[in-house]
XYZ file of C-alpha atoms in Angstrom:
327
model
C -44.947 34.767 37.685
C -47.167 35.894 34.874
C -50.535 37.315 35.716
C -53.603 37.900 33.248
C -56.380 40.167 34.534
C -59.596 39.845 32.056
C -61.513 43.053 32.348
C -64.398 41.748 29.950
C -66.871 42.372 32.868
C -66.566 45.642 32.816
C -67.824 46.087 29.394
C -71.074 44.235 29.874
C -73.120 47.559 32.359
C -75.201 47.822 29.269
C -76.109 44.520 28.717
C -78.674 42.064 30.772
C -77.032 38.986 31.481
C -78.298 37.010 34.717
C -76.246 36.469 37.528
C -75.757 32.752 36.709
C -74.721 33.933 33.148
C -72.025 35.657 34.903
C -70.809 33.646 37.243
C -70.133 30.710 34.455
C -68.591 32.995 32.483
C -65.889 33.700 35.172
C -65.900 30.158 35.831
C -64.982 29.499 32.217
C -62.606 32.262 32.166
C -60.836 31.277 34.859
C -60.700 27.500 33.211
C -58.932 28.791 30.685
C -56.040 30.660 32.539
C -57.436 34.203 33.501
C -55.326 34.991 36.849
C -58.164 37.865 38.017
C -61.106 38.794 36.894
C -61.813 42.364 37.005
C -65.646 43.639 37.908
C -67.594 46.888 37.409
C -69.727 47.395 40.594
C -72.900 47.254 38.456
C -71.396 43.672 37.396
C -70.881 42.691 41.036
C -74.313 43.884 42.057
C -75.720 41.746 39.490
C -74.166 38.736 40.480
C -74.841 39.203 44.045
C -71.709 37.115 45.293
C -67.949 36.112 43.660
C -66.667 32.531 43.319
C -64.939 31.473 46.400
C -61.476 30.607 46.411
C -61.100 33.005 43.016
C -59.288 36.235 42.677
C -61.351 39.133 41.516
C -60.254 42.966 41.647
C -63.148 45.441 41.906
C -62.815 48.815 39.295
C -64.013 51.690 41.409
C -64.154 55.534 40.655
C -63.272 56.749 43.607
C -60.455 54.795 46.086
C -63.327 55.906 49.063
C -65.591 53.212 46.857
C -62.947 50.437 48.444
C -64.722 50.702 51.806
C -68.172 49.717 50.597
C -67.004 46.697 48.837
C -64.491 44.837 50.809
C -63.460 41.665 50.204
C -61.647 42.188 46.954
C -57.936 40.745 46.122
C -57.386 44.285 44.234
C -59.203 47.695 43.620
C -58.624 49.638 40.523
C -58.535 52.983 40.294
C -57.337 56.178 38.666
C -55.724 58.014 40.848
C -52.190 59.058 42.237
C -52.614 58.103 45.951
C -51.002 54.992 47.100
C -52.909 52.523 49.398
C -52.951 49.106 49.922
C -54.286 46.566 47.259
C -55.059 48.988 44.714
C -53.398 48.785 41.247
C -53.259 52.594 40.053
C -54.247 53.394 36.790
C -53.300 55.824 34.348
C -53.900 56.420 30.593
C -50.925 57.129 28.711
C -51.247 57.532 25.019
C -48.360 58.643 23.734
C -44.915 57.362 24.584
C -43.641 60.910 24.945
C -45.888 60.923 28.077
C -43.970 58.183 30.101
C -42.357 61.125 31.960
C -45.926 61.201 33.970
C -45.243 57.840 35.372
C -43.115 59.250 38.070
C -46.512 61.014 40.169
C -46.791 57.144 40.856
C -43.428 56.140 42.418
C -44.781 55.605 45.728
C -47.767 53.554 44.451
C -47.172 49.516 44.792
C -48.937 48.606 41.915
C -49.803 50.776 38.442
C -51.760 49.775 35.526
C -50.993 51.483 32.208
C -53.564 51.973 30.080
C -53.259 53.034 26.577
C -49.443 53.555 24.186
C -51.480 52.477 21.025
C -48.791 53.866 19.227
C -45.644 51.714 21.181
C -45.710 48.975 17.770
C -44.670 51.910 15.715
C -41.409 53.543 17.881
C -38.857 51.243 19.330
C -41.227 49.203 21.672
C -37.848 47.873 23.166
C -36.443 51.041 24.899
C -39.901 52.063 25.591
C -40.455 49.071 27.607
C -37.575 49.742 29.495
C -37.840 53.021 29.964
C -41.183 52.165 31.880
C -39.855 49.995 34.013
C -37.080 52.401 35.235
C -39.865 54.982 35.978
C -41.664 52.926 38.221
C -38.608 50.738 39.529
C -40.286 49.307 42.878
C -43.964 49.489 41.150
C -45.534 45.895 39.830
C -46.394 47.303 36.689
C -49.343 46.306 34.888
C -49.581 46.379 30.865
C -52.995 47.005 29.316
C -52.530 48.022 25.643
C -55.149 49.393 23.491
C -55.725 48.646 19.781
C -56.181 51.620 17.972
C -53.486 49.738 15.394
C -54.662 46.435 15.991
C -51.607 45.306 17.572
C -52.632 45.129 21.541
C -52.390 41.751 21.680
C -48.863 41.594 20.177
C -47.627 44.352 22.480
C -49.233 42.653 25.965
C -47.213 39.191 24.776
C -44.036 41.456 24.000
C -44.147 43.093 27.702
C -44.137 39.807 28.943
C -41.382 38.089 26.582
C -39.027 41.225 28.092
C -40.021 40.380 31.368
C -43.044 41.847 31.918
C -45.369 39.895 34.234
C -49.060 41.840 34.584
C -51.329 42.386 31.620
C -54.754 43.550 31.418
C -57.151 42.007 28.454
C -60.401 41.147 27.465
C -62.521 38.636 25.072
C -62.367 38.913 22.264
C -60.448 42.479 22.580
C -64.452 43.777 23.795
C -62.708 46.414 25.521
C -60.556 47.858 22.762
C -57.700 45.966 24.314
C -55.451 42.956 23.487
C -57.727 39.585 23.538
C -57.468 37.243 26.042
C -58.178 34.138 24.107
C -54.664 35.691 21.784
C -52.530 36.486 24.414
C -53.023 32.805 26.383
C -52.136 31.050 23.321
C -49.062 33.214 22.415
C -47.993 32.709 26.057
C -48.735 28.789 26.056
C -47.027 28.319 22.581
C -44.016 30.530 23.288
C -43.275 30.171 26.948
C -45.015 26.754 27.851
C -47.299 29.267 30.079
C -50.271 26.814 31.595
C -49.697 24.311 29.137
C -52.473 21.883 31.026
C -54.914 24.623 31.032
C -58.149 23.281 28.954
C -58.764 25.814 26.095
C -61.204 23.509 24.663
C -64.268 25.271 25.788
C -63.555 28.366 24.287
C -66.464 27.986 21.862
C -69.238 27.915 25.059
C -67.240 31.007 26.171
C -67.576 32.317 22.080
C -71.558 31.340 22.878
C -71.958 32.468 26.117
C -70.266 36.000 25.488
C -72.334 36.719 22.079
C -75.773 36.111 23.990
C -74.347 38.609 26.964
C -73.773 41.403 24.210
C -76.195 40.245 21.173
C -73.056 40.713 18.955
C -71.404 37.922 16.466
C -67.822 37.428 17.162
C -65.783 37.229 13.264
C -65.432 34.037 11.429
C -61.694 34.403 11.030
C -61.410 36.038 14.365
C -57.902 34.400 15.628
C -58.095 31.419 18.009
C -62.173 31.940 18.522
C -63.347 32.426 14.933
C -65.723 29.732 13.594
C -63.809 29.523 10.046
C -59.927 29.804 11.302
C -59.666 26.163 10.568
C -60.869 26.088 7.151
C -58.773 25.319 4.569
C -59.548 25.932 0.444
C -56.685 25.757 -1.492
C -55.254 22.509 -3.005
C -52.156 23.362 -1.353
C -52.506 23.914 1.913
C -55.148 20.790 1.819
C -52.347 18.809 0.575
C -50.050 20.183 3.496
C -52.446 19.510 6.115
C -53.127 16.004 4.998
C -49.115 15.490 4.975
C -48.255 16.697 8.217
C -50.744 19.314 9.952
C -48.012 21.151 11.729
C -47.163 23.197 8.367
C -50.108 25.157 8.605
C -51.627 25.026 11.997
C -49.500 26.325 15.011
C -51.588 24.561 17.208
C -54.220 21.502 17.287
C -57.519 22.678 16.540
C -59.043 20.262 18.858
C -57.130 22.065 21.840
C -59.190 25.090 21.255
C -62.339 23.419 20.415
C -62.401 23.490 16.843
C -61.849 21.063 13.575
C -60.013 20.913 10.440
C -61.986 21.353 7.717
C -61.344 20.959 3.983
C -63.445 23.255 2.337
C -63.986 23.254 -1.305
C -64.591 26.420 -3.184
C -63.007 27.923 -6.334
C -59.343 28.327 -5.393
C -59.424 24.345 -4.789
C -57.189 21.673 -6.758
C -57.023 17.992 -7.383
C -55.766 17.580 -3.919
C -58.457 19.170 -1.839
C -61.037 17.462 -4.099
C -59.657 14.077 -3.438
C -59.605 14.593 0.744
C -63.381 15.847 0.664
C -64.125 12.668 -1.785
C -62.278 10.867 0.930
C -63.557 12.319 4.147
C -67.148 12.015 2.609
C -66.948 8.293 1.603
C -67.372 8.706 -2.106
C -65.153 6.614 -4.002
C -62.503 8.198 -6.574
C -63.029 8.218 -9.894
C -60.518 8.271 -12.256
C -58.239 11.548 -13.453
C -60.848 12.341 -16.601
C -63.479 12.616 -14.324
C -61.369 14.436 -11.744
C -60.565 17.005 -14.050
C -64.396 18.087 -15.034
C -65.152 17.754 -11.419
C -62.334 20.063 -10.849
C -63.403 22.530 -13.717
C -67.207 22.185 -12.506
C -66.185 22.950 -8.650
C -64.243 26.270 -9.989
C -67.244 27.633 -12.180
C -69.570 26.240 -10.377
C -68.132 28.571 -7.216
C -67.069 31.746 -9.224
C -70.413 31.739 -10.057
C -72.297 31.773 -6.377
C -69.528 33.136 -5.005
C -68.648 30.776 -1.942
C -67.628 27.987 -1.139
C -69.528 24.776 -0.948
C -71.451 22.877 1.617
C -70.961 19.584 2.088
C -74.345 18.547 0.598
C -73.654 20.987 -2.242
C -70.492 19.394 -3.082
C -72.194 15.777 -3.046
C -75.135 17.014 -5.355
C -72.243 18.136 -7.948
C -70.357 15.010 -7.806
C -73.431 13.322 -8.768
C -73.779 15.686 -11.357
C -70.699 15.218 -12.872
C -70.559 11.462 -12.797
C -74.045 11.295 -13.943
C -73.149 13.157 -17.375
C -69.914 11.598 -17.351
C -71.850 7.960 -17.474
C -74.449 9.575 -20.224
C -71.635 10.663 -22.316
C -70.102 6.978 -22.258
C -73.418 5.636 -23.448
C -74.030 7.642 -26.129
């Protein structure tokens, strides 16, 4: 059984958010497949009480911590002593250091933390030889992303059998994101193919008010522009049979398809936008200039168009194109 642990709550000590801010993010993140969501104490003071009926796992500094909090499906904590419902955690950063796995033998459950580096040596053998340090251990995989490839590595440990990972939003925590590593799971294994990713963008909102940052535009799955589409090409594509392009429905994550025109678009992604805005065609004379007008036009501001901006130039075009005829 695969199990995702979101440790995005641990990030947010510095930040303000109100309890209830809290609590519906865990309700979202839960909605969306999370299997545990893992608290600082500060986070747990502020919310005053956990969803009922929900696993959460509580990160502590010290294992004595456990006894002031109980309550918790898990505790996390670095250390070497085994006890009951704690997932040990250790940093390793180097495959070379794997050998240090074997201090926690007798531990039931370890978290691994760290092997930024595993995308660039065999990941394969190093995998295995993980699992054969900790043979009777449920190991936990938490990649970080010094090579921005944590997210790749969490869905690889669980493709070879692998079934704990550790991530956050958005990778907040440096490690693979959450949002990445559902969808690879969902599109590759079937993993909680019912779960409703739709709401992703009120968990996009919600998490960029907790931490007054902006999450990227092209950021994958969450990113506000991944669903663009510019060149004459790939509008043509998407038009013809959506799958070409898109490995997914944008609707399922809560975005759109959107035709954007800018200066790497054709005769083909000019036509769509005429369509989708309702403006008739006119015919391929005045589809050329319009074509021409859209590329300088855009070279020259240096983006792409709004909708409203590419109406106004339409009008343009036809306007001198009806001027010219009268002449």
């Amino acid at each position: 059984m695969i199990q995702i642990i979101d440790n995005t709550l641990t990030t947010f000590d510095y930040c303000l958010p109100t309890k209830e801010e809290l609590q519906v993010f865990c309700e979202l993140l839960f909605d969306i497949g999370v299997d545990i969501i893992e608290l600082s104490v500060d986070a747990y003071e502020r919310m005053e009480q956990i969803i009922n009926g929900k696993k959460f796992a509580l990160h502590v500094e010290f294992l004595e911590m456990a006894d002031l909090f109980p309550g918790f499906y898990r505790y996390i904590c670095h250390s070497e002593e085994p006890k009951d419902n704690v997932i040990n955690e250790i940093q390793i950063n180097d495959a070379r250091e794997i050998v240090r796995l074997k201090s926690l033998q007798k531990c039931s459950e370890v978290r691994i933390v760290g092997l930024d580096d595993l995308i660039c040596k065999s990941y394969d053998k190093t995998m295995a030889e993980i699992k054969q340090s900790v043979p009777k251990s449920k190991i936990n995989f938490c990649p970080e992303n010094a090579y921005g490839c944590a997210s790749a590595l969490a869905v690889q440990w669980v493709m070879m059998g692998g079934c704990y990972v550790t991530t956050s939003f958005a990778g907040c925590k440096n490690n693979a994101a959450t949002e990445e590593v559902i969808m690879a799971l969902r599109l590759a294994l079937r993993h909680k193919p019912n779960r409703d990713l739709s709401m992703l963008p009120r968990l996009v909102q919600l998490f960029e008010k907790i931490t007054n940052t902006t999450i990227g535009n092209k950021k994958p799955v969450i990113g506000k522009n991944i669903f663009k589409v510019e060149s004459g090409i790939h509008a043509d594509g998407i038009q013809k049979n959506p799958a070409n392009y898109e490995a997914y429905d944008p609707k399922s994550v809560g975005g759109i398809a959107e035709i954007v025109i800018g200066k790497h678009s054709g005769m083909k992604a000019i036509q769509y936008k005429l369509q989708e805005l309702k403006i008739p065609l006119p015919n391929e004379a005045v589809m050329e200039k319009m074509v021409a007008f859209v590329k300088e036009t855009c070279t020259e501001k240096k983006s792409s168009l709004k909708d409203e901006e590419f109406r106004q130039l339409v009008h343009e075009v036809i306007a001198n194109e009806r001027n010219e005829t009268y002449r």
